[in-house]
mmCIF file with all atom_site columns, C-alpha atoms in Angstrom:
data_model
loop_
_atom_site.group_PDB
_atom_site.id
_atom_site.type_symbol
_atom_site.label_atom_id
_atom_site.label_alt_id
_atom_site.label_comp_id
_atom_site.label_asym_id
_atom_site.label_entity_id
_atom_site.label_seq_id
_atom_site.pdbx_PDB_ins_code
_atom_site.Cartn_x
_atom_site.Cartn_y
_atom_site.Cartn_z
_atom_site.occupancy
_atom_site.B_iso_or_equiv
_atom_site.pdbx_formal_charge
_atom_site.auth_seq_id
_atom_site.auth_comp_id
_atom_site.auth_asym_id
_atom_site.auth_atom_id
_atom_site.pdbx_PDB_model_num
ATOM 1  C CA . MET A 1 1  ? 0.000   0.000   0.000   1.00 74.00 ? 1  MET A CA 1
ATOM 2  C CA . GLY A 1 2  ? 1.086   3.556   -0.480  1.00 82.00 ? 2  GLY A CA 1
ATOM 3  C CA . ILE A 1 3  ? -0.061  7.114   -0.592  1.00 88.00 ? 3  ILE A CA 1
ATOM 4  C CA . SER A 1 4  ? -2.016  8.553   -3.500  1.00 86.00 ? 4  SER A CA 1
ATOM 5  C CA . GLY A 1 5  ? 0.230   8.965   -6.535  1.00 89.00 ? 5  GLY A CA 1
ATOM 6  C CA . SER A 1 6  ? 2.842   6.430   -5.423  1.00 91.00 ? 6  SER A CA 1
ATOM 7  C CA . GLY A 1 7  ? 2.264   4.212   -8.476  1.00 88.00 ? 7  GLY A CA 1
ATOM 8  C CA . LYS A 1 8  ? 0.100   1.363   -7.189  1.00 86.00 ? 8  LYS A CA 1
ATOM 9  C CA . SER A 1 9  ? -2.407  1.532   -10.041 1.00 84.00 ? 9  SER A CA 1
ATOM 10 C CA . SER A 1 10 ? 0.334   2.041   -12.627 1.00 87.00 ? 10 SER A CA 1
ATOM 11 C CA . LEU A 1 11 ? 2.147   -1.043  -11.348 1.00 84.00 ? 11 LEU A CA 1
ATOM 12 C CA . ILE A 1 12 ? -0.981  -3.193  -11.585 1.00 83.00 ? 12 ILE A CA 1
ATOM 13 C CA . LYS A 1 13 ? -1.829  -1.843  -15.060 1.00 83.00 ? 13 LYS A CA 1
ATOM 14 C CA . SER A 1 14 ? 1.740   -2.553  -16.206 1.00 82.00 ? 14 SER A CA 1
ATOM 15 C CA . LEU A 1 15 ? 1.682   -6.090  -14.836 1.00 79.00 ? 15 LEU A CA 1
ATOM 16 C CA . LEU A 1 16 ? -1.602  -6.774  -16.610 1.00 78.00 ? 16 LEU A CA 1
ATOM 17 C CA . GLY A 1 17 ? -0.355  -5.386  -19.916 1.00 78.00 ? 17 GLY A CA 1
ATOM 18 C CA . LEU A 1 18 ? -2.730  -2.422  -19.922 1.00 80.00 ? 18 LEU A CA 1
ATOM 19 C CA . ILE A 1 19 ? 0.012   0.209   -20.224 1.00 84.00 ? 19 ILE A CA 1
ATOM 20 C CA . ASP A 1 20 ? 3.503   0.123   -21.670 1.00 84.00 ? 20 ASP A CA 1
ATOM 21 C CA . PHE A 1 21 ? 6.636   0.636   -19.587 1.00 84.00 ? 21 PHE A CA 1
ATOM 22 C CA . SER A 1 22 ? 10.397  0.529   -19.978 1.00 89.00 ? 22 SER A CA 1
ATOM 23 C CA . GLY A 1 23 ? 12.420  -2.309  -18.525 1.00 88.00 ? 23 GLY A CA 1
ATOM 24 C CA . GLU A 1 24 ? 11.546  -5.938  -17.974 1.00 88.00 ? 24 GLU A CA 1
ATOM 25 C CA . VAL A 1 25 ? 9.282   -7.725  -15.522 1.00 84.00 ? 25 VAL A CA 1
ATOM 26 C CA . PHE A 1 26 ? 9.089   -11.503 -15.317 1.00 85.00 ? 26 PHE A CA 1
ATOM 27 C CA . PHE A 1 27 ? 6.169   -13.574 -14.054 1.00 80.00 ? 27 PHE A CA 1
ATOM 28 C CA . LYS A 1 28 ? 6.603   -17.323 -13.688 1.00 82.00 ? 28 LYS A CA 1
ATOM 29 C CA . GLY A 1 29 ? 9.847   -16.992 -15.631 1.00 89.00 ? 29 GLY A CA 1
ATOM 30 C CA . LYS A 1 30 ? 8.270   -15.227 -18.613 1.00 85.00 ? 30 LYS A CA 1
ATOM 31 C CA . ASN A 1 31 ? 8.576   -11.619 -19.682 1.00 87.00 ? 31 ASN A CA 1
ATOM 32 C CA . ILE A 1 32 ? 5.131   -10.127 -19.055 1.00 83.00 ? 32 ILE A CA 1
ATOM 33 C CA . LYS A 1 33 ? 5.329   -8.083  -22.256 1.00 83.00 ? 33 LYS A CA 1
ATOM 34 C CA . LEU A 1 34 ? 5.211   -11.386 -24.137 1.00 84.00 ? 34 LEU A CA 1
ATOM 35 C CA . LEU A 1 35 ? 2.149   -12.561 -22.191 1.00 78.00 ? 35 LEU A CA 1
ATOM 36 C CA . LYS A 1 36 ? 0.069   -9.746  -23.750 1.00 72.00 ? 36 LYS A CA 1
ATOM 37 C CA . GLY A 1 37 ? -2.547  -9.510  -21.000 1.00 71.00 ? 37 GLY A CA 1
ATOM 38 C CA . ARG A 1 38 ? -2.927  -13.276 -20.653 1.00 75.00 ? 38 ARG A CA 1
ATOM 39 C CA . TYR A 1 39 ? -3.805  -12.975 -16.956 1.00 73.00 ? 39 TYR A CA 1
ATOM 40 C CA . LEU A 1 40 ? -6.110  -9.975  -17.336 1.00 70.00 ? 40 LEU A CA 1
ATOM 41 C CA . SER A 1 41 ? -9.289  -12.048 -17.056 1.00 71.00 ? 41 SER A CA 1
ATOM 42 C CA . GLN A 1 42 ? -8.061  -13.471 -13.742 1.00 74.00 ? 42 GLN A CA 1
ATOM 43 C CA . ALA A 1 43 ? -7.397  -10.091 -12.154 1.00 75.00 ? 43 ALA A CA 1
ATOM 44 C CA . GLY A 1 44 ? -9.761  -8.254  -9.866  1.00 73.00 ? 44 GLY A CA 1
ATOM 45 C CA . TYR A 1 45 ? -9.865  -4.681  -8.695  1.00 70.00 ? 45 TYR A CA 1
ATOM 46 C CA . CYS A 1 46 ? -11.385 -3.073  -5.627  1.00 73.00 ? 46 CYS A CA 1
ATOM 47 C CA . THR A 1 47 ? -11.825 0.690   -5.538  1.00 72.00 ? 47 THR A CA 1
ATOM 48 C CA . GLN A 1 48 ? -11.993 2.967   -2.518  1.00 74.00 ? 48 GLN A CA 1
ATOM 49 C CA . GLN A 1 49 ? -15.386 4.237   -3.611  1.00 78.00 ? 49 GLN A CA 1
ATOM 50 C CA . ASN A 1 50 ? -18.569 2.240   -4.107  1.00 78.00 ? 50 ASN A CA 1
ATOM 51 C CA . SER A 1 51 ? -18.167 0.234   -7.292  1.00 79.00 ? 51 SER A CA 1
ATOM 52 C CA . PHE A 1 52 ? -21.788 -0.511  -8.006  1.00 83.00 ? 52 PHE A CA 1
ATOM 53 C CA . TYR A 1 53 ? -24.614 1.335   -9.668  1.00 88.00 ? 53 TYR A CA 1
ATOM 54 C CA . GLU A 1 54 ? -27.265 2.317   -7.138  1.00 88.00 ? 54 GLU A CA 1
ATOM 55 C CA . ASN A 1 55 ? -29.984 2.445   -9.805  1.00 91.00 ? 55 ASN A CA 1
ATOM 56 C CA . LEU A 1 56 ? -29.424 -1.264  -10.611 1.00 90.00 ? 56 LEU A CA 1
ATOM 57 C CA . THR A 1 57 ? -30.425 -4.246  -8.497  1.00 88.00 ? 57 THR A CA 1
ATOM 58 C CA . VAL A 1 58 ? -27.816 -6.538  -6.955  1.00 83.00 ? 58 VAL A CA 1
ATOM 59 C CA . GLU A 1 59 ? -28.544 -9.032  -9.732  1.00 84.00 ? 59 GLU A CA 1
ATOM 60 C CA . GLU A 1 60 ? -28.178 -6.395  -12.459 1.00 89.00 ? 60 GLU A CA 1
ATOM 61 C CA . ASN A 1 61 ? -24.881 -5.141  -11.009 1.00 86.00 ? 61 ASN A CA 1
ATOM 62 C CA . LEU A 1 62 ? -23.433 -8.652  -10.885 1.00 84.00 ? 62 LEU A CA 1
ATOM 63 C CA . ASN A 1 63 ? -24.646 -9.371  -14.417 1.00 84.00 ? 63 ASN A CA 1
ATOM 64 C CA . TYR A 1 64 ? -23.182 -6.116  -15.711 1.00 87.00 ? 64 TYR A CA 1
ATOM 65 C CA . PHE A 1 65 ? -19.729 -6.642  -14.251 1.00 84.00 ? 65 PHE A CA 1
ATOM 66 C CA . SER A 1 66 ? -19.704 -10.284 -15.374 1.00 83.00 ? 66 SER A CA 1
ATOM 67 C CA . LEU A 1 67 ? -19.891 -9.067  -18.975 1.00 81.00 ? 67 LEU A CA 1
ATOM 68 C CA . PHE A 1 68 ? -16.358 -7.645  -18.725 1.00 79.00 ? 68 PHE A CA 1
ATOM 69 C CA . TYR A 1 69 ? -15.002 -11.176 -18.488 1.00 78.00 ? 69 TYR A CA 1
ATOM 70 C CA . ASN A 1 70 ? -16.718 -12.591 -21.595 1.00 78.00 ? 70 ASN A CA 1
ATOM 71 C CA . ILE A 1 71 ? -18.494 -15.216 -19.516 1.00 81.00 ? 71 ILE A CA 1
ATOM 72 C CA . PRO A 1 72 ? -21.322 -17.007 -21.356 1.00 86.00 ? 72 PRO A CA 1
ATOM 73 C CA . SER A 1 73 ? -24.760 -15.921 -20.072 1.00 85.00 ? 73 SER A CA 1
ATOM 74 C CA . LYS A 1 74 ? -25.612 -19.498 -19.068 1.00 90.00 ? 74 LYS A CA 1
ATOM 75 C CA . THR A 1 75 ? -22.511 -19.620 -16.868 1.00 91.00 ? 75 THR A CA 1
ATOM 76 C CA . ILE A 1 76 ? -23.302 -16.197 -15.392 1.00 88.00 ? 76 ILE A CA 1
ATOM 77 C CA . LYS A 1 77 ? -26.788 -17.367 -14.383 1.00 88.00 ? 77 LYS A CA 1
ATOM 78 C CA . LYS A 1 78 ? -25.352 -20.518 -12.786 1.00 91.00 ? 78 LYS A CA 1
ATOM 79 C CA . ASN A 1 79 ? -22.637 -18.592 -10.935 1.00 88.00 ? 79 ASN A CA 1
ATOM 80 C CA . LEU A 1 80 ? -25.076 -15.936 -9.709  1.00 86.00 ? 80 LEU A CA 1
ATOM 81 C CA . SER A 1 81 ? -27.393 -18.633 -8.402  1.00 87.00 ? 81 SER A CA 1
ATOM 82 C CA . GLU A 1 82 ? -24.498 -20.202 -6.486  1.00 90.00 ? 82 GLU A CA 1
ATOM 83 C CA . ILE A 1 83 ? -23.445 -16.809 -5.087  1.00 85.00 ? 83 ILE A CA 1
ATOM 84 C CA . ILE A 1 84 ? -26.977 -16.076 -3.883  1.00 84.00 ? 84 ILE A CA 1
ATOM 85 C CA . ASN A 1 85 ? -27.201 -19.417 -2.109  1.00 87.00 ? 85 ASN A CA 1
ATOM 86 C CA . LEU A 1 86 ? -23.708 -19.200 -0.589  1.00 90.00 ? 86 LEU A CA 1
ATOM 87 C CA . THR A 1 87 ? -24.290 -15.689 0.758   1.00 87.00 ? 87 THR A CA 1
ATOM 88 C CA . ASN A 1 88 ? -27.914 -16.291 1.771   1.00 85.00 ? 88 ASN A CA 1
ATOM 89 C CA . LEU A 1 89 ? -28.921 -13.046 0.029   1.00 78.00 ? 89 LEU A CA 1
ATOM 90 C CA . GLN A 1 90 ? -32.019 -14.283 -1.796  1.00 80.00 ? 90 GLN A CA 1
ATOM 91 C CA . ALA A 1 91 ? -34.169 -11.538 -0.264  1.00 79.00 ? 91 ALA A CA 1
ATOM 92 C CA . LEU A 1 92 ? -31.824 -8.782  -1.460  1.00 77.00 ? 92 LEU A CA 1
ATOM 93 C CA . PHE A 1 93 ? -30.986 -10.084 -4.917  1.00 74.00 ? 93 PHE A CA 1
ATOM 94 C CA . LYS A 1 94 ? -33.798 -8.311  -6.787  1.00 75.00 ? 94 LYS A CA 1
ATOM 95 C CA . ILE A 1 95 ? -33.459 -5.071  -4.794  1.00 63.00 ? 95 ILE A CA 1
#
């Protein structure tokens, strides 16, 4: 962790291949520039501010953000159902 402007976001973006940088960084023995964002779909990000849309339901928010990962809609429905059951949030899901 670091103060605002210390480069945390830039480091993550560089590691994920979202921005270019000088020098070399290796991950699992491979130059990350050659991986071309291969691990991007496995990365997550948590902001300091609320990262959901208040005008959407819980279900709609989860559906929306699932689209960024090119997950088939059938898989999204299955995963959302599992999440609801695991978290016991059935009553809040449509709110």
